[in-house]
Amino acid sequence: MFGTVAIAAAIVTPVASASGAPATAITTTTAVATTTPASGVAPATAASGAASTANSQCRRSPVVYLVPHQDDEVLSMAASIRRMVGRSGAACVHLVLVTDGISSGARTSMARGWVPVGGSGVVRVSLTPAQFGAARDREFRAAAARLGVPAANVHLGLPKAPRVPALTPAASRQIVSAAIDRFGTRAGYTTMSDSDPLADHRNLGTALRQVGATRKVSSTSFLYPPYRMPAPRQLSPTVATNDADRIAIRQAAAEYGRYDPRAGRYGIGWVSVPQQFGGPALTLRFVSDGGQQWSPGPIRSPNVALYRGYVSYLHR
């Protein structure tokens, strides 16, 4: 079993506005800062060298990751993505995000209040569903760039399959069919396992297995989440062993903890699933309905404790 990964925090001090006043006030432990979302924020900048890789430079069959939610590309797919970036070339690797992310309970947690990692006071952020989804997309784009995926290869849905709030079996089949129409049967497709306990993950995996077989796709792969162990079938681990891959994965995970309201970044991923991210995310403190602060603590048995982002588990 692999050791716990400590994810480096990426807490950014809010930038001063044009008038010189701070965009967000984070004061003492007892103070409360209420934040209004920034508007017109540009998408996250790609990691060095990633965005400059033109899609036309791919000389092999594309490698397509169907990502159920913002954060799955880090929590379950990161080591696999990094291997494919190195093996096939970044220009051949595509991430397709298939849900809009607005159904997460993190939006309620943020409105109720929490203490970001590295912060000293409670902050409250109220976002509309559209603002919340856009903020999650910024995290996703930033994490994808850290993993080395070119910005042009990061797809928020597909023309024939717009993103949905939840993955029903029918919606999942439509998404897989649209992906095959877009990238072809010679591409390799990877998503979450059809034995995943989470319905969205499981439905997408089932759809890829069924539709992929019907349309004679050359390669399909299924990943099992490391935080849902033990798995019901045999696993084959892909381990990120070199420093460049491990740094990329740590940086991608940290993008989900970045709190910088001025840039439209609220650390939603860590608020949403701090136990899965582990490391510094576990030091988050949330405000309950009664006003008390509490911390999530590590995942308990039978699940794997804490985030193991250096490994992607291929599910047979």
Short mmCIF file of C-alpha atoms in Angstrom, two decimals:
data_model
loop_
_atom_site.label_atom_id
_atom_site.label_comp_id
_atom_site.label_asym_id
_atom_site.label_seq_id
_atom_site.Cartn_x
_atom_site.Cartn_y
_atom_site.Cartn_z
CA MET A 1 0.00 0.00 0.00
CA PHE A 2 1.28 3.43 -0.86
CA GLY A 3 1.98 6.16 1.66
CA THR A 4 -0.10 9.25 2.22
CA VAL A 5 0.64 12.18 -0.09
CA ALA A 6 0.95 15.62 1.46
CA ILE A 7 -0.52 18.16 -0.93
CA ALA A 8 1.08 21.59 -0.89
CA ALA A 9 -1.37 24.37 -0.08
CA ALA A 10 -1.87 27.18 -2.58
CA ILE A 11 -3.51 29.95 -0.61
CA VAL A 12 -3.18 33.30 -2.33
CA THR A 13 -3.53 36.66 -0.59
CA PRO A 14 -6.36 38.61 -2.25
CA VAL A 15 -5.15 41.26 -4.70
CA ALA A 16 -5.87 44.90 -4.01
CA SER A 17 -8.47 46.59 -6.19
CA ALA A 18 -7.75 49.58 -8.40
CA SER A 19 -8.73 51.88 -5.56
CA GLY A 20 -6.21 50.22 -3.26
CA ALA A 21 -8.80 48.55 -1.04
CA PRO A 22 -8.48 44.79 -0.52
CA ALA A 23 -10.90 42.73 -2.60
CA THR A 24 -11.61 40.38 0.33
CA ALA A 25 -11.11 40.91 4.04
CA ILE A 26 -9.65 37.94 5.91
CA THR A 27 -9.16 39.15 9.45
CA THR A 28 -9.01 37.44 12.83
CA THR A 29 -10.35 34.06 13.82
CA THR A 30 -13.47 35.64 15.21
CA ALA A 31 -14.12 37.93 12.25
CA VAL A 32 -16.25 36.96 9.29
CA ALA A 33 -15.52 38.00 5.71
CA THR A 34 -18.39 37.86 3.25
CA THR A 35 -17.20 37.63 -0.35
CA THR A 36 -19.02 38.51 -3.54
CA PRO A 37 -17.83 36.73 -6.68
CA ALA A 38 -15.59 38.38 -9.21
CA SER A 39 -17.01 38.72 -12.70
CA GLY A 40 -15.35 38.48 -16.07
CA VAL A 41 -12.42 36.46 -14.76
CA ALA A 42 -10.20 35.05 -17.48
CA PRO A 43 -9.65 31.26 -17.63
CA ALA A 44 -6.71 29.85 -15.72
CA THR A 45 -3.35 30.10 -17.42
CA ALA A 46 -1.88 26.85 -18.68
CA ALA A 47 1.30 25.43 -17.20
CA SER A 48 4.51 26.40 -18.93
CA GLY A 49 4.70 24.88 -22.39
CA ALA A 50 1.33 23.13 -22.22
CA ALA A 51 -0.89 25.64 -24.01
CA SER A 52 1.62 26.16 -26.81
CA THR A 53 1.31 22.55 -27.94
CA ALA A 54 -0.93 22.64 -31.00
CA ASN A 55 -3.57 19.95 -31.35
CA SER A 56 -2.34 19.31 -34.90
CA GLN A 57 0.99 18.10 -33.54
CA CYS A 58 -0.51 14.80 -32.37
CA ARG A 59 0.90 12.06 -34.57
CA ARG A 60 -0.78 9.18 -32.75
CA SER A 61 -4.31 8.16 -31.91
CA PRO A 62 -5.89 10.50 -29.35
CA VAL A 63 -6.14 9.50 -25.70
CA VAL A 64 -9.45 10.72 -24.28
CA TYR A 65 -10.35 10.94 -20.60
CA LEU A 66 -14.07 11.27 -19.91
CA VAL A 67 -14.05 13.11 -16.58
CA PRO A 68 -17.29 12.89 -14.55
CA HIS A 69 -16.68 15.87 -12.25
CA GLN A 70 -14.21 18.65 -11.63
CA ASP A 71 -11.53 16.96 -9.45
CA ASP A 72 -11.76 13.38 -10.77
CA GLU A 73 -8.90 14.10 -13.17
CA VAL A 74 -6.71 14.69 -10.10
CA LEU A 75 -8.11 12.32 -7.50
CA SER A 76 -8.32 9.22 -9.70
CA MET A 77 -6.79 9.93 -13.11
CA ALA A 78 -3.69 12.06 -12.50
CA ALA A 79 -1.01 9.37 -12.63
CA SER A 80 -2.60 7.85 -15.74
CA ILE A 81 -2.84 11.26 -17.43
CA ARG A 82 0.79 12.05 -16.68
CA ARG A 83 1.86 8.70 -18.10
CA MET A 84 -0.08 9.34 -21.31
CA VAL A 85 1.32 12.88 -21.60
CA GLY A 86 4.80 11.36 -21.46
CA ARG A 87 4.06 8.37 -23.66
CA SER A 88 1.77 9.76 -26.38
CA GLY A 89 2.66 13.44 -26.10
CA ALA A 90 0.61 16.22 -24.56
CA ALA A 91 -0.97 17.11 -27.91
CA CYS A 92 -2.66 13.69 -28.04
CA VAL A 93 -4.23 13.81 -24.56
CA HIS A 94 -7.75 15.20 -24.17
CA LEU A 95 -9.87 15.77 -21.08
CA VAL A 96 -13.65 15.95 -21.57
CA LEU A 97 -15.56 17.22 -18.54
CA VAL A 98 -19.09 15.86 -18.83
CA THR A 99 -21.02 17.45 -15.92
CA ASP A 100 -21.51 21.12 -15.06
CA GLY A 101 -20.65 20.71 -11.37
CA ILE A 102 -23.50 22.81 -10.00
CA SER A 103 -25.06 20.01 -7.93
CA SER A 104 -22.24 19.86 -5.37
CA GLY A 105 -23.14 20.47 -1.74
CA ALA A 106 -20.02 22.62 -1.43
CA ARG A 107 -22.04 25.66 -2.51
CA THR A 108 -24.12 25.38 0.67
CA SER A 109 -21.01 24.82 2.80
CA MET A 110 -19.41 27.94 1.35
CA ALA A 111 -22.46 30.07 2.06
CA ARG A 112 -22.59 28.75 5.64
CA GLY A 113 -18.91 29.55 6.15
CA TRP A 114 -15.49 27.93 6.44
CA VAL A 115 -11.89 28.74 7.29
CA PRO A 116 -9.67 28.24 4.22
CA VAL A 117 -6.35 26.44 4.62
CA GLY A 118 -3.84 28.98 5.89
CA GLY A 119 -6.58 31.44 6.83
CA SER A 120 -7.35 32.70 10.31
CA GLY A 121 -10.97 33.75 9.97
CA VAL A 122 -14.29 32.44 8.73
CA VAL A 123 -15.26 33.42 5.18
CA ARG A 124 -18.67 33.13 3.59
CA VAL A 125 -19.16 33.07 -0.17
CA SER A 126 -22.60 33.09 -1.79
CA LEU A 127 -22.59 32.07 -5.44
CA THR A 128 -25.40 31.45 -7.90
CA PRO A 129 -25.36 27.98 -9.49
CA ALA A 130 -23.89 29.48 -12.68
CA GLN A 131 -21.15 31.33 -10.77
CA PHE A 132 -20.39 28.22 -8.75
CA GLY A 133 -20.09 26.07 -11.88
CA ALA A 134 -17.83 28.63 -13.55
CA ALA A 135 -15.56 28.74 -10.50
CA ARG A 136 -15.29 24.96 -10.52
CA ASP A 137 -14.41 25.07 -14.22
CA ARG A 138 -11.54 27.45 -13.43
CA GLU A 139 -10.18 24.91 -10.97
CA PHE A 140 -10.53 22.15 -13.56
CA ARG A 141 -8.75 24.10 -16.29
CA ALA A 142 -5.94 25.09 -13.94
CA ALA A 143 -5.46 21.51 -12.74
CA ALA A 144 -5.47 20.19 -16.32
CA ALA A 145 -2.75 22.68 -17.22
CA ARG A 146 -0.67 21.55 -14.25
CA LEU A 147 -0.98 17.97 -15.48
CA GLY A 148 0.41 19.09 -18.84
CA VAL A 149 -2.77 18.93 -20.94
CA PRO A 150 -2.93 21.72 -23.55
CA ALA A 151 -5.75 24.22 -23.08
CA ALA A 152 -7.08 23.39 -26.55
CA ASN A 153 -7.51 19.77 -25.44
CA VAL A 154 -9.61 20.61 -22.37
CA HIS A 155 -13.26 20.26 -23.36
CA LEU A 156 -16.19 21.45 -21.25
CA GLY A 157 -18.69 19.08 -22.79
CA LEU A 158 -18.96 18.26 -26.49
CA PRO A 159 -21.07 19.82 -29.28
CA LYS A 160 -23.31 16.75 -29.48
CA ALA A 161 -23.41 16.24 -25.71
CA PRO A 162 -23.66 19.41 -23.60
CA ARG A 163 -22.80 18.99 -19.95
CA VAL A 164 -25.46 17.77 -17.55
CA PRO A 165 -25.99 18.17 -13.77
CA ALA A 166 -26.03 14.39 -13.21
CA LEU A 167 -25.10 11.32 -15.23
CA THR A 168 -28.11 9.13 -15.89
CA PRO A 169 -27.55 5.96 -17.93
CA ALA A 170 -29.14 7.60 -20.99
CA ALA A 171 -27.10 10.79 -20.67
CA SER A 172 -23.94 8.75 -20.18
CA ARG A 173 -24.55 6.76 -23.37
CA GLN A 174 -25.14 9.98 -25.31
CA ILE A 175 -21.88 11.44 -23.99
CA VAL A 176 -19.86 8.36 -24.91
CA SER A 177 -21.39 8.24 -28.39
CA ALA A 178 -20.63 11.93 -28.89
CA ALA A 179 -17.04 11.40 -27.80
CA ILE A 180 -16.57 8.55 -30.26
CA ASP A 181 -18.11 10.69 -33.02
CA ARG A 182 -15.64 13.44 -32.16
CA PHE A 183 -12.43 11.47 -31.65
CA GLY A 184 -13.06 8.24 -33.58
CA THR A 185 -12.96 4.53 -32.85
CA ARG A 186 -9.15 4.36 -32.99
CA ALA A 187 -8.80 6.68 -30.00
CA GLY A 188 -8.25 5.31 -26.52
CA TYR A 189 -10.97 6.13 -23.99
CA THR A 190 -10.65 6.15 -20.21
CA THR A 191 -13.20 6.91 -17.52
CA MET A 192 -14.20 5.71 -14.06
CA SER A 193 -15.04 2.08 -13.35
CA ASP A 194 -18.47 0.58 -13.95
CA SER A 195 -18.13 -0.85 -10.41
CA ASP A 196 -17.56 2.55 -8.79
CA PRO A 197 -19.86 3.10 -5.79
CA LEU A 198 -20.76 6.61 -7.01
CA ALA A 199 -23.66 6.51 -9.48
CA ASP A 200 -22.33 9.20 -11.83
CA HIS A 201 -18.99 7.40 -12.11
CA ARG A 202 -20.58 3.97 -12.45
CA ASN A 203 -23.06 5.06 -15.14
CA LEU A 204 -20.35 6.65 -17.26
CA GLY A 205 -18.16 3.57 -16.92
CA THR A 206 -21.03 1.27 -17.87
CA ALA A 207 -21.81 3.43 -20.89
CA LEU A 208 -18.21 3.38 -22.10
CA ARG A 209 -18.02 -0.40 -21.72
CA GLN A 210 -21.30 -0.97 -23.57
CA VAL A 211 -21.12 1.70 -26.27
CA GLY A 212 -17.40 1.13 -26.76
CA ALA A 213 -18.03 -2.56 -27.44
CA THR A 214 -20.95 -1.85 -29.78
CA ARG A 215 -18.97 0.65 -31.81
CA LYS A 216 -15.79 -1.45 -31.72
CA VAL A 217 -13.58 1.14 -30.06
CA SER A 218 -9.97 -0.04 -30.11
CA SER A 219 -9.17 0.72 -26.46
CA THR A 220 -11.22 1.37 -23.33
CA SER A 221 -9.88 1.67 -19.79
CA PHE A 222 -11.59 2.04 -16.43
CA LEU A 223 -10.15 3.58 -13.27
CA TYR A 224 -11.18 2.87 -9.71
CA PRO A 225 -11.02 5.69 -7.12
CA PRO A 226 -8.19 5.24 -4.60
CA TYR A 227 -10.38 6.58 -1.79
CA ARG A 228 -12.99 3.79 -2.26
CA MET A 229 -10.84 0.78 -1.46
CA PRO A 230 -11.11 -2.16 -1.36
CA ALA A 231 -12.16 -2.60 -4.98
CA PRO A 232 -14.44 -5.47 -6.02
CA ARG A 233 -12.13 -6.63 -8.82
CA GLN A 234 -8.43 -6.83 -9.58
CA LEU A 235 -6.56 -3.55 -9.86
CA SER A 236 -3.44 -2.69 -11.82
CA PRO A 237 -1.73 0.42 -10.43
CA THR A 238 -0.08 3.11 -12.52
CA VAL A 239 2.36 4.86 -10.21
CA ALA A 240 3.89 8.29 -10.80
CA THR A 241 7.49 7.70 -9.77
CA ASN A 242 9.53 10.56 -11.24
CA ASP A 243 9.82 13.98 -9.68
CA ALA A 244 8.28 15.88 -12.60
CA ASP A 245 5.10 13.79 -12.48
CA ARG A 246 4.80 14.02 -8.71
CA ILE A 247 5.30 17.76 -8.72
CA ALA A 248 2.69 18.14 -11.47
CA ILE A 249 0.18 16.08 -9.49
CA ARG A 250 0.80 18.01 -6.27
CA GLN A 251 0.38 21.30 -8.11
CA ALA A 252 -2.82 20.10 -9.80
CA ALA A 253 -4.28 19.09 -6.44
CA ALA A 254 -3.29 22.43 -4.94
CA GLU A 255 -5.29 24.24 -7.63
CA TYR A 256 -8.43 22.84 -5.98
CA GLY A 257 -7.42 24.47 -2.69
CA ARG A 258 -6.46 27.88 -4.05
CA TYR A 259 -8.45 30.64 -2.33
CA ASP A 260 -8.20 33.89 -4.32
CA PRO A 261 -11.63 35.54 -4.67
CA ARG A 262 -10.24 38.35 -6.81
CA ALA A 263 -9.42 35.73 -9.45
CA GLY A 264 -12.73 33.92 -8.98
CA ARG A 265 -11.02 31.08 -7.11
CA TYR A 266 -12.55 29.74 -3.90
CA GLY A 267 -10.84 26.40 -3.24
CA ILE A 268 -14.10 24.58 -3.99
CA GLY A 269 -12.52 21.18 -4.57
CA TRP A 270 -11.10 21.07 -1.07
CA VAL A 271 -14.36 22.33 0.41
CA SER A 272 -16.27 19.68 -1.52
CA VAL A 273 -14.20 16.57 -0.69
CA PRO A 274 -11.43 17.42 1.81
CA GLN A 275 -11.13 13.81 2.92
CA GLN A 276 -10.39 12.61 -0.61
CA PHE A 277 -7.73 15.27 -1.12
CA GLY A 278 -6.24 14.70 2.33
CA GLY A 279 -3.08 16.49 3.41
CA PRO A 280 -3.66 20.21 4.11
CA ALA A 281 -7.28 19.92 2.96
CA LEU A 282 -8.02 18.08 6.20
CA THR A 283 -7.19 21.20 8.19
CA LEU A 284 -10.19 23.04 6.75
CA ARG A 285 -12.71 24.11 9.37
CA PHE A 286 -16.39 24.35 8.50
CA VAL A 287 -19.23 26.21 10.20
CA SER A 288 -22.24 24.11 11.19
CA ASP A 289 -25.87 25.25 11.22
CA GLY A 290 -25.45 26.03 14.89
CA GLY A 291 -22.38 28.18 14.28
CA GLN A 292 -19.80 25.73 15.66
CA GLN A 293 -16.60 25.01 13.73
CA TRP A 294 -15.62 21.44 12.87
CA SER A 295 -12.98 19.64 10.77
CA PRO A 296 -13.62 16.59 8.57
CA GLY A 297 -10.81 14.27 9.69
CA PRO A 298 -9.42 11.42 7.57
CA ILE A 299 -11.50 8.81 5.77
CA ARG A 300 -12.10 5.81 7.99
CA SER A 301 -11.92 2.09 7.25
CA PRO A 302 -12.88 0.32 5.02
CA ASN A 303 -11.95 3.22 2.72
CA VAL A 304 -8.35 4.15 2.12
CA ALA A 305 -7.34 6.96 4.46
CA LEU A 306 -6.39 10.18 2.69
CA TYR A 307 -5.60 11.04 -0.88
CA ARG A 308 -3.16 8.88 -2.85
CA GLY A 309 -2.77 10.97 -5.97
CA TYR A 310 0.45 9.38 -7.18
CA VAL A 311 -1.46 6.25 -8.22
CA SER A 312 -4.21 5.57 -10.75
CA TYR A 313 -5.85 2.16 -10.44
CA LEU A 314 -6.83 0.41 -13.67
CA HIS A 315 -9.86 -1.76 -12.93
CA ARG A 316 -10.02 -5.10 -14.72
#
